[in-house]
PDB file of C-alpha atoms in Angstrom:
ATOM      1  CA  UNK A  13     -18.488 -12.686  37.187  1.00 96.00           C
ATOM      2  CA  UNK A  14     -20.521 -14.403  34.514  1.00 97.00           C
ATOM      3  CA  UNK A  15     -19.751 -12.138  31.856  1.00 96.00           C
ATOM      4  CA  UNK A  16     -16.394 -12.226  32.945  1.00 96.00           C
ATOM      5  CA  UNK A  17     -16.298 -16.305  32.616  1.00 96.00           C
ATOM      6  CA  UNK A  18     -18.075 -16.340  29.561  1.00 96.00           C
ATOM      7  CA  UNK A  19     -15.326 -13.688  27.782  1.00 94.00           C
ATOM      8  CA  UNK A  20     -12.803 -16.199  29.688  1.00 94.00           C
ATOM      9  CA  UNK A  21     -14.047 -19.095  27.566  1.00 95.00           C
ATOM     10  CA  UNK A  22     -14.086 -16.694  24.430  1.00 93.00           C
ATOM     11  CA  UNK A  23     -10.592 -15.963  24.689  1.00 92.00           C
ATOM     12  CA  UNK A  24      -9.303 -19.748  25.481  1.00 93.00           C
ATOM     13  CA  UNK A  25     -11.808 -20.919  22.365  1.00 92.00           C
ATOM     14  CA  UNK A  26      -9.146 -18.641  20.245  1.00 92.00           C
ATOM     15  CA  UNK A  27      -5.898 -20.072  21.933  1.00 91.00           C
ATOM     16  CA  UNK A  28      -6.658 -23.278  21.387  1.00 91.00           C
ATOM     17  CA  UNK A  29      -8.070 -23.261  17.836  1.00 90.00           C
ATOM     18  CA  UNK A  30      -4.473 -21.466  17.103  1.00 90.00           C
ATOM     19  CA  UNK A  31      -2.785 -24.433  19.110  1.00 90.00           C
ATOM     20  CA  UNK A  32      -4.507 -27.778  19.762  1.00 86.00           C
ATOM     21  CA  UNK A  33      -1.203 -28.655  22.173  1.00 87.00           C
ATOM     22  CA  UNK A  34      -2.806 -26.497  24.658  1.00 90.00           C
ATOM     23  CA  UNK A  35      -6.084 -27.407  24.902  1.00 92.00           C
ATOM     24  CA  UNK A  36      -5.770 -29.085  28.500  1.00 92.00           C
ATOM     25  CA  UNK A  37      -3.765 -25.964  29.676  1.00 94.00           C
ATOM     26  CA  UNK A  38      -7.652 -24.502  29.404  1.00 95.00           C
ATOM     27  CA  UNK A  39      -9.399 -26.855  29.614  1.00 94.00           C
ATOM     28  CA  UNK A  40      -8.168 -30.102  31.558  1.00 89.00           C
ATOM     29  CA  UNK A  41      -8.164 -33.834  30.519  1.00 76.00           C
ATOM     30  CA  UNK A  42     -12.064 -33.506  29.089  1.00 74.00           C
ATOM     31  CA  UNK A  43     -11.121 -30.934  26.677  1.00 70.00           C
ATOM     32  CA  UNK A  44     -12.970 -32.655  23.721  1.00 67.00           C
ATOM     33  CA  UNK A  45     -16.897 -32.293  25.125  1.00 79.00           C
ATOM     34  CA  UNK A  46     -19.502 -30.963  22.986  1.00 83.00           C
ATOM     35  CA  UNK A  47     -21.472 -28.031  24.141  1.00 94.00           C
ATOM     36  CA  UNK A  48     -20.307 -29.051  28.012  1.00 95.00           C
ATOM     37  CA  UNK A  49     -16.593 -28.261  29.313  1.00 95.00           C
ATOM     38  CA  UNK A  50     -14.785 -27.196  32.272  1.00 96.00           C
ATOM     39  CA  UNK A  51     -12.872 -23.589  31.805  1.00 97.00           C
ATOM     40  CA  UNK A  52      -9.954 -23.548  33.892  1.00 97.00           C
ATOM     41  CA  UNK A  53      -9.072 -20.102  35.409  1.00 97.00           C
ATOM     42  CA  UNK A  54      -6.569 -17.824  36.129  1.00 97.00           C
ATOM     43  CA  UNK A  55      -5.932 -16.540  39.142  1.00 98.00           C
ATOM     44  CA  UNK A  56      -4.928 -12.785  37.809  1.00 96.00           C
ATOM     45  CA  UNK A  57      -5.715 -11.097  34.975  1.00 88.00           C
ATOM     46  CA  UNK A  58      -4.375 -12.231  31.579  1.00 81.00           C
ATOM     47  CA  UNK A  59      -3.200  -9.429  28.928  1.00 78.00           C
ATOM     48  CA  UNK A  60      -6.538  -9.029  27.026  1.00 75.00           C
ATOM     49  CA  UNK A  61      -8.521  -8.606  30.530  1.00 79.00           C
ATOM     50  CA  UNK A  62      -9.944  -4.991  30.248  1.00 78.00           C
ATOM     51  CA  UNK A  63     -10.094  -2.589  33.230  1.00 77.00           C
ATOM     52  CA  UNK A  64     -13.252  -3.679  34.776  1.00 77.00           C
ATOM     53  CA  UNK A  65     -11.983  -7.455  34.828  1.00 84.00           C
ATOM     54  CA  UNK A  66      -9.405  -7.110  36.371  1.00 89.00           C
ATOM     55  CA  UNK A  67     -10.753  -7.552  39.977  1.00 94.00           C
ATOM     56  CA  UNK A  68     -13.454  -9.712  39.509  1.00 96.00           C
ATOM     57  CA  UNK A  69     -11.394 -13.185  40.350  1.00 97.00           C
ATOM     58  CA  UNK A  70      -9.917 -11.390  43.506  1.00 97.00           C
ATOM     59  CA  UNK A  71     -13.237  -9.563  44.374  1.00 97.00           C
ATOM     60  CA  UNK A  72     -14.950 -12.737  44.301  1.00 98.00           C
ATOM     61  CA  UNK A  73     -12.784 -14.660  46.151  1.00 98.00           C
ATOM     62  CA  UNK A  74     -12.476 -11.969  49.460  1.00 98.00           C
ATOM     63  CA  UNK A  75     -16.357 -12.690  49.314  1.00 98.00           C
ATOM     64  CA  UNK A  76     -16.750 -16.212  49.372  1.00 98.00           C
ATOM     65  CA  UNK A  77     -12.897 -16.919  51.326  1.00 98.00           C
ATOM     66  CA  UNK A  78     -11.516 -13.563  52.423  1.00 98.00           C
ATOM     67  CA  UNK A  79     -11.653 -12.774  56.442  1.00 95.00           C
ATOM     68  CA  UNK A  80     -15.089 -12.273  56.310  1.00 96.00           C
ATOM     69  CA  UNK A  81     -16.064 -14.169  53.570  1.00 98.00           C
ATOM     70  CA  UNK A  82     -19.636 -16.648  53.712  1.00 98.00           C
ATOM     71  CA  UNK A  83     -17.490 -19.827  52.731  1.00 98.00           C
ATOM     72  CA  UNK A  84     -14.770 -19.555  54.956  1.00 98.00           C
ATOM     73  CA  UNK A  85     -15.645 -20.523  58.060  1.00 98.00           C
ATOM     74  CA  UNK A  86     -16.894 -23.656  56.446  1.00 98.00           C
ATOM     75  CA  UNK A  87     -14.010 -24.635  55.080  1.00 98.00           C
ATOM     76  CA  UNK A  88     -11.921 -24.008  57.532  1.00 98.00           C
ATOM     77  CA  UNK A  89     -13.979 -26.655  59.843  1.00 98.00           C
ATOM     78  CA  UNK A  90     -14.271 -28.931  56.968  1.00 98.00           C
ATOM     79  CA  UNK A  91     -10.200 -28.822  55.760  1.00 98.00           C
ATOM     80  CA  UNK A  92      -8.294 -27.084  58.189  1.00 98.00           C
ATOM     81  CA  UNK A  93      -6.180 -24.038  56.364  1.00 98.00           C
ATOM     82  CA  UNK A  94      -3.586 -26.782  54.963  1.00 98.00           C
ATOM     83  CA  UNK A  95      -6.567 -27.660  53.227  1.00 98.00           C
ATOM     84  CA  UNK A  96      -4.867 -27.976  49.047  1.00 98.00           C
ATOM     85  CA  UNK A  97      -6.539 -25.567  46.531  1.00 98.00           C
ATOM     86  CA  UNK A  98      -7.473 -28.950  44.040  1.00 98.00           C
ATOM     87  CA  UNK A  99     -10.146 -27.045  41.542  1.00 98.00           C
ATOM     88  CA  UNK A 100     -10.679 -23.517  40.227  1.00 98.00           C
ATOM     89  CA  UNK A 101     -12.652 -23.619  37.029  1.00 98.00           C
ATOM     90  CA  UNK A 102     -15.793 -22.520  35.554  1.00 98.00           C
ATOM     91  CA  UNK A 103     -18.467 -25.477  34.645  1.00 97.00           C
ATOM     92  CA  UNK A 104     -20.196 -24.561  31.100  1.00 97.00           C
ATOM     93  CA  UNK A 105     -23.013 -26.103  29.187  1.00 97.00           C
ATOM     94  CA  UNK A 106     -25.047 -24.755  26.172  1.00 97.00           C
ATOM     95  CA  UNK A 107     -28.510 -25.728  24.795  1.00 98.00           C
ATOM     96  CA  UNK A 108     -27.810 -29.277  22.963  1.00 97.00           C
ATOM     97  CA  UNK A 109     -25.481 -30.347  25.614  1.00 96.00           C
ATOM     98  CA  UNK A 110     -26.458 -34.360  26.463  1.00 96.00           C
ATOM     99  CA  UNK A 111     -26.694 -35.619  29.761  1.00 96.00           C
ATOM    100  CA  UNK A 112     -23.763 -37.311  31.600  1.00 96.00           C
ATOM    101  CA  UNK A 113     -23.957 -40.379  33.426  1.00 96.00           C
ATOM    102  CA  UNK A 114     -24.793 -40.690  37.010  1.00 98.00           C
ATOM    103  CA  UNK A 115     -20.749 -40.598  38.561  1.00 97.00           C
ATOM    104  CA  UNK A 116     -18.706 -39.677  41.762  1.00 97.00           C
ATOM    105  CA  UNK A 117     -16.078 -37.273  40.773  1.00 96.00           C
ATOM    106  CA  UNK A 118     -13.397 -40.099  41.913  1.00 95.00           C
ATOM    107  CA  UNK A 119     -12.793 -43.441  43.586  1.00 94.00           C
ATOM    108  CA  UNK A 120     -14.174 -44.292  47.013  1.00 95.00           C
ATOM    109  CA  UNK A 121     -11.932 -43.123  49.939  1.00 95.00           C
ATOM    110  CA  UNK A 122     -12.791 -43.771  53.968  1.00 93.00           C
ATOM    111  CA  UNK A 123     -12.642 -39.916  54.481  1.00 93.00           C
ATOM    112  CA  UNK A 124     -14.064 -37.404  52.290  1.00 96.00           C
ATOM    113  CA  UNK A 125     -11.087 -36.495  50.235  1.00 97.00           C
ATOM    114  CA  UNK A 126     -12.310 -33.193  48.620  1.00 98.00           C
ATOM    115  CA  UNK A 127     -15.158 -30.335  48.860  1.00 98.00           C
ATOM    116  CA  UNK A 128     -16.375 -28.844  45.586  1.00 98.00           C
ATOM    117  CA  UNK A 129     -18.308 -25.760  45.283  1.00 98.00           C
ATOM    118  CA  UNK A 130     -20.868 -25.191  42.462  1.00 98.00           C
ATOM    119  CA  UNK A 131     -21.599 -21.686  42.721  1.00 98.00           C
ATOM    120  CA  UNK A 132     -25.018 -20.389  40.237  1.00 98.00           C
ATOM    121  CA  UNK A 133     -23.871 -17.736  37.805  1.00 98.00           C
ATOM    122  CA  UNK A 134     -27.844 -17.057  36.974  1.00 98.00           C
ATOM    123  CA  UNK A 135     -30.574 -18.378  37.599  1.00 98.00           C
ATOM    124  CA  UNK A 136     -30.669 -22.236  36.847  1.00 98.00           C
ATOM    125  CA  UNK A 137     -34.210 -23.347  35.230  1.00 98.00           C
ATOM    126  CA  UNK A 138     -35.163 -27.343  34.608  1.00 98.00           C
ATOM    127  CA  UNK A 139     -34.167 -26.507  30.937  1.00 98.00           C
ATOM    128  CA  UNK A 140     -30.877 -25.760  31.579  1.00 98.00           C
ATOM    129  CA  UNK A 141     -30.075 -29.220  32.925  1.00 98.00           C
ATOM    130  CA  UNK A 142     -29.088 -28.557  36.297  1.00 98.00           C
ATOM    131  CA  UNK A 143     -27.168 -30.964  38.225  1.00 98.00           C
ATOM    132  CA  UNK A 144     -28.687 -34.353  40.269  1.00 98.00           C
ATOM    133  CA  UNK A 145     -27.319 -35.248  43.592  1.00 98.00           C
ATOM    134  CA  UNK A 146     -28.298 -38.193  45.169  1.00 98.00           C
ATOM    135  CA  UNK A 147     -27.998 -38.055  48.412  1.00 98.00           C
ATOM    136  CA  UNK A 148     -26.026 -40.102  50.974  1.00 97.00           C
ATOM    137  CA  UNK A 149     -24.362 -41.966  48.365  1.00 98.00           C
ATOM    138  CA  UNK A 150     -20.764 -40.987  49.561  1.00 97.00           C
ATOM    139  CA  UNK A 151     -20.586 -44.103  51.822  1.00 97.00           C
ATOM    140  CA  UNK A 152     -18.926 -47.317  51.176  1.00 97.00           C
ATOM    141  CA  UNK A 153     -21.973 -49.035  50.846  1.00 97.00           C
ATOM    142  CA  UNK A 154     -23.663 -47.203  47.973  1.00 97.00           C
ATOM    143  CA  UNK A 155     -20.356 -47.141  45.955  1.00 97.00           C
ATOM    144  CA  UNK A 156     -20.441 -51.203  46.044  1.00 97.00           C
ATOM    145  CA  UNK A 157     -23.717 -51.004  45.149  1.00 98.00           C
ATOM    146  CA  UNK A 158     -22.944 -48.511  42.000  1.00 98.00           C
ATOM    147  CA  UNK A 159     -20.384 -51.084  41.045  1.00 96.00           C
ATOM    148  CA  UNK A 160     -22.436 -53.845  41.242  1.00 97.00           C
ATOM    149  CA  UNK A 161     -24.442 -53.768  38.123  1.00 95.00           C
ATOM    150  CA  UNK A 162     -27.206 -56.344  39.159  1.00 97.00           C
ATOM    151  CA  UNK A 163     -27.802 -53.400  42.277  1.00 98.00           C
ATOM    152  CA  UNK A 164     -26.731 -50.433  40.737  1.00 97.00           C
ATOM    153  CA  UNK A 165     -30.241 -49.986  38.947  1.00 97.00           C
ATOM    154  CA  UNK A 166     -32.284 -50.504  42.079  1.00 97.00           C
ATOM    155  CA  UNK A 167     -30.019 -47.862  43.586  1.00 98.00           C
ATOM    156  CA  UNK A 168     -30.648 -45.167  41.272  1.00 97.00           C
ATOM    157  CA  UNK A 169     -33.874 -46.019  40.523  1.00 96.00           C
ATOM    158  CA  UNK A 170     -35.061 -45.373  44.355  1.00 97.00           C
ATOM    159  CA  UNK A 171     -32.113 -42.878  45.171  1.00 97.00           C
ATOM    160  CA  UNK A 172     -32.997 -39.472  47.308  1.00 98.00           C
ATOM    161  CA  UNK A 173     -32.287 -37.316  44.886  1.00 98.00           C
ATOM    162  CA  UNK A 174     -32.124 -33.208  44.687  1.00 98.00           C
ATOM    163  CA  UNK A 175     -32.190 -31.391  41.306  1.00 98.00           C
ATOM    164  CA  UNK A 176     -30.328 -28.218  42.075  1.00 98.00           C
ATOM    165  CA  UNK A 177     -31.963 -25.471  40.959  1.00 98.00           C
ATOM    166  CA  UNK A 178     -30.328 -22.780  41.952  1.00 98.00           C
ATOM    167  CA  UNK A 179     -30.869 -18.857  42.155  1.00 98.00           C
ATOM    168  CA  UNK A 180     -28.329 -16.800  40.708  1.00 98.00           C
ATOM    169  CA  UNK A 181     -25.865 -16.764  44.121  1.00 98.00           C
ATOM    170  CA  UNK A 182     -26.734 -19.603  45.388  1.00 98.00           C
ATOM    171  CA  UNK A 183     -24.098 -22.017  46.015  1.00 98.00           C
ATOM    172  CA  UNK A 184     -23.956 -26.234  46.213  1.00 98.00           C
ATOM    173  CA  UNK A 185     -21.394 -27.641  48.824  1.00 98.00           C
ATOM    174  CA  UNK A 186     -20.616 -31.164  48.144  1.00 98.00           C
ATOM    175  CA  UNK A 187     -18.506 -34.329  49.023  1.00 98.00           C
ATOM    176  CA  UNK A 188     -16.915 -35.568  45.561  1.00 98.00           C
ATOM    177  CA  UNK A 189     -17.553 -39.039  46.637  1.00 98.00           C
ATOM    178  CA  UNK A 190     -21.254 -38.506  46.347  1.00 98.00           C
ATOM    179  CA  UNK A 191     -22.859 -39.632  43.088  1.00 98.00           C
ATOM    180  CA  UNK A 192     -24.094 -36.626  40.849  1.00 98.00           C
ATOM    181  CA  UNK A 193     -24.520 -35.873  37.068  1.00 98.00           C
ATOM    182  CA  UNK A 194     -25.380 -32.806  35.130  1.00 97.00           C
ATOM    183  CA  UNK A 195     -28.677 -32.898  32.803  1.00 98.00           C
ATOM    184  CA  UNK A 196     -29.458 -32.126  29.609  1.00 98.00           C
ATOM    185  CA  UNK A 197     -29.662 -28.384  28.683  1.00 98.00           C
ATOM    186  CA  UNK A 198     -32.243 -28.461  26.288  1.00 98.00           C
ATOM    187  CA  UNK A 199     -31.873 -27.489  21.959  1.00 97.00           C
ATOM    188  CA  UNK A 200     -34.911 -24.987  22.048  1.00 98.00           C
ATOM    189  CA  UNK A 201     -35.853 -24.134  25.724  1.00 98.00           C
ATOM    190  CA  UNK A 202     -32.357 -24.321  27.603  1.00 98.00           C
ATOM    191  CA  UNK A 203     -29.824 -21.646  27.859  1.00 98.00           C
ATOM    192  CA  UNK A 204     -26.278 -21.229  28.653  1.00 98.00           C
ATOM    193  CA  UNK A 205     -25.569 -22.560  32.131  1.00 98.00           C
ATOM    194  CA  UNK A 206     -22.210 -21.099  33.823  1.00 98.00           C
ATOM    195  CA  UNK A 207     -21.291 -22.179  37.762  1.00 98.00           C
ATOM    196  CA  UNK A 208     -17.919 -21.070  39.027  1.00 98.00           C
ATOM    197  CA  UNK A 209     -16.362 -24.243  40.158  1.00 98.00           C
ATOM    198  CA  UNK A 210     -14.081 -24.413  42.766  1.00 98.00           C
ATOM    199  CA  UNK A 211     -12.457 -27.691  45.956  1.00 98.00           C
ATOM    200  CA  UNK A 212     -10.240 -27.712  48.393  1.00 98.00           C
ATOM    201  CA  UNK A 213      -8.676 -31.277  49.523  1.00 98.00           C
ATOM    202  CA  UNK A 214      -8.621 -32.609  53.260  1.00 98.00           C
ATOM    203  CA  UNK A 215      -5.123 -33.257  54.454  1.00 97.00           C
ATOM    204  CA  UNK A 216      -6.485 -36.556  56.065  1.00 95.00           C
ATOM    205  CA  UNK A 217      -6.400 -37.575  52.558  1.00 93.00           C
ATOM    206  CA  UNK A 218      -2.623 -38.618  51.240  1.00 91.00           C
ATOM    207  CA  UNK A 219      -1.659 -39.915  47.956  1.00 93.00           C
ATOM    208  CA  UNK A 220      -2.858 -39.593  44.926  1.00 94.00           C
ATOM    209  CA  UNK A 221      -6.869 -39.153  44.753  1.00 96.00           C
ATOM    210  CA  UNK A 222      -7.212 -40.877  41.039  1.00 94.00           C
ATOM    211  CA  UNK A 223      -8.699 -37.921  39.828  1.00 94.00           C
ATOM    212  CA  UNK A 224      -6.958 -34.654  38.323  1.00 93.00           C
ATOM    213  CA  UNK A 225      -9.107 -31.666  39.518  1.00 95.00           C
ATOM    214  CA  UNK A 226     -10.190 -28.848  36.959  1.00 96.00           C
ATOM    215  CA  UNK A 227      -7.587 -26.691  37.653  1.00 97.00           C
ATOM    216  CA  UNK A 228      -4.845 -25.126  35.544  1.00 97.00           C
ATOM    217  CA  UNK A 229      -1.183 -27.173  36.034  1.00 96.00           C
ATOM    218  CA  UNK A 230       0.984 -24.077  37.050  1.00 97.00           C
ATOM    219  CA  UNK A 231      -1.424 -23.850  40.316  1.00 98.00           C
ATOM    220  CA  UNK A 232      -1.100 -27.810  41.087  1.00 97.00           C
ATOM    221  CA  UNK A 233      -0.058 -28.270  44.967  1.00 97.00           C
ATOM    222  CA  UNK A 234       0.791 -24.664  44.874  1.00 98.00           C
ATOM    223  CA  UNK A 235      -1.708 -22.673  47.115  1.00 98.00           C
ATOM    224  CA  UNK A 236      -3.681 -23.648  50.344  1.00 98.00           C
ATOM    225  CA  UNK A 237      -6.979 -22.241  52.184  1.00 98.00           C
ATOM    226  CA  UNK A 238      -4.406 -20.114  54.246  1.00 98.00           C
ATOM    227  CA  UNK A 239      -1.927 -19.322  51.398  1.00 98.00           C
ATOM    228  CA  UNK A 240      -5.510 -18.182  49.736  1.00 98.00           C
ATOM    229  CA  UNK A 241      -6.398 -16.383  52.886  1.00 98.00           C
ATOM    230  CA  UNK A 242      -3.139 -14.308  53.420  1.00 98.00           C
ATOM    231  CA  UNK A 243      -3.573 -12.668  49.763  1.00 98.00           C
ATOM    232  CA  UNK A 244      -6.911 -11.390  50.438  1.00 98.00           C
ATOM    233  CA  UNK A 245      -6.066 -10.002  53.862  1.00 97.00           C
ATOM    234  CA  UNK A 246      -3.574  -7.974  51.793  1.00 97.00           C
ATOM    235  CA  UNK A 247      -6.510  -7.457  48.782  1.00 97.00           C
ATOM    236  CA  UNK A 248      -8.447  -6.328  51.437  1.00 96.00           C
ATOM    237  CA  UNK A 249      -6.461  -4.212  53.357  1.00 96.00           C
ATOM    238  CA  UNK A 250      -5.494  -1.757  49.988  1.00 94.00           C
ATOM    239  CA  UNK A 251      -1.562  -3.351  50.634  1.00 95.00           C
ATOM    240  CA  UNK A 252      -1.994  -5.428  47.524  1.00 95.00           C
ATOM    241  CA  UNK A 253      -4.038  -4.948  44.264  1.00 93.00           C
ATOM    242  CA  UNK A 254      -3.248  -8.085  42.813  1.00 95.00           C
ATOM    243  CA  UNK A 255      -2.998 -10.386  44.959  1.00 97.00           C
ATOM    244  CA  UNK A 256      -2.137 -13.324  43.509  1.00 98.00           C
ATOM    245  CA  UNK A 257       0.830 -11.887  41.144  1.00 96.00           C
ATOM    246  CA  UNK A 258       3.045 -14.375  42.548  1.00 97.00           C
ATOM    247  CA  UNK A 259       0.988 -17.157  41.420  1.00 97.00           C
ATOM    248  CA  UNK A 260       0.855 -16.196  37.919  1.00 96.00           C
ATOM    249  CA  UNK A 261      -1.548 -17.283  35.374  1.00 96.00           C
ATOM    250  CA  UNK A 262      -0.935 -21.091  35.644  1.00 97.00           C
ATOM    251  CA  UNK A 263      -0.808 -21.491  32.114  1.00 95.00           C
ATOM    252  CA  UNK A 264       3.111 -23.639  31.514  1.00 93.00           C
ATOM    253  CA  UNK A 265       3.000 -24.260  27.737  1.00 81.00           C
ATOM    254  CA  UNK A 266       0.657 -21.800  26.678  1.00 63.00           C
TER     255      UNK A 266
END
């Protein structure tokens, strides 16, 4: 899957140096990061995917959401199968990349609005600036005190935080309300970082969320955990070898 990603972002660096206008069609609204972006995906196989690629979305997917899959179950409990497919992107930093402020991924809301996935595409070393959570900050308390500047030090100076360094596999579940930031990869000693990124929205949650997820706009309010479901009981079964076809790529100007 990494290598896979990493051609991904390859092929979208030469569609959008021929054609600037589609940058966010790739890329979403932080298109413009140095060293650090968020590669939206396609859910099938675009033109220039070669013969061995051409699964790997679909194969991944039946693993981590099929029937059996080790992320399903989870979800199911957590959004119910109307839960909205919101993200499905890869996150990508390189040595140089800065570190981003301490944020939540969107406004405060009284129920957890989405669940993101960070999934490790190899091992993820200090250098590499993993990602800080800090814990239990998804409540309406902390986010008063992260607005308050003459509190919002305090707070992060005696957070619980985790540094997640993760094993190539290993997966992060999170609230997006919690507050979280990605580190530094370092010039000399850091190395291309690459987690497949992917949420699905609770249906207690209506209206708009104030924040666009990293996703491409031809999949927008399109699929849910059971729409996602039903084409890899078909993958699965042999009926259907791309099982998303109907989807398309989700690209609309590109």
């Amino acid at each position: 899957l990494r290598a896979y990603v990493l051609r991904q972002q390859e092929l979208a660096d030469v569609e959008t140096s021929n054609n600037a206008d589609v940058s966010t069609e790739y890329y979403g609204v932080e298109n413009r990061r140095k060293k650090r972006c968020d590669l939206l995906l396609g859910l099938v196989p675009d033109e220039n995917c070669d013969e061995d690629g051409r699964q790997v979305i679909s194969n991944t997917l039946q693993k981590l959401l099929g029937k059996d899959g080790t992320l399903r179950p989870i979800y199911e409990e957590l959004v119910t199968n109307e839960g909205e497919f919101y993200e499905f992107a890869a996150v990508i930093t390189d040595p140089g990349s800065d570190r981003q402020q301490v944020h939540p991924d969107l406004p405060y809301r009284k129920e957890a609005p989405l669940y993101v996935i960070f999934l490790a595409l190899q091992d993820i070393t200090k250098e590499m600036g993993p990602t800080t959570f800090l814990l239990g900050t998804q409540s309406y308390e902390e986010q008063v005190k992260f607005e308050d500047y003459s509190q919002k030090d305090d707070q992060l100076s005696n957070a619980n935080s985790r540094l997640a360094l993760l094993k190539k596999g290993d997966a992060v579940l999170f609230d997006a309300r919690v507050l979280h930031c990605g580190n530094a990869n370092d010039e000399e000693l850091g190395a291309t970082r690459a987690m497949f990124n992917f949420s699905f929205r609770s249906p207690k949650e209506v209206g708009s969320l104030g924040y666009c997820g990293s996703i491409r706009p031809g999949y927008v309010g399109r699929l849910s955990l059971g729409d996602i479901g039903e084409a890899l009981e078909q993958f699965q079964s042999g009926s259907n070898d791309e099982p998303f076809a109907r989807y398309g790529n989700g690209l609309v100007r590109a």
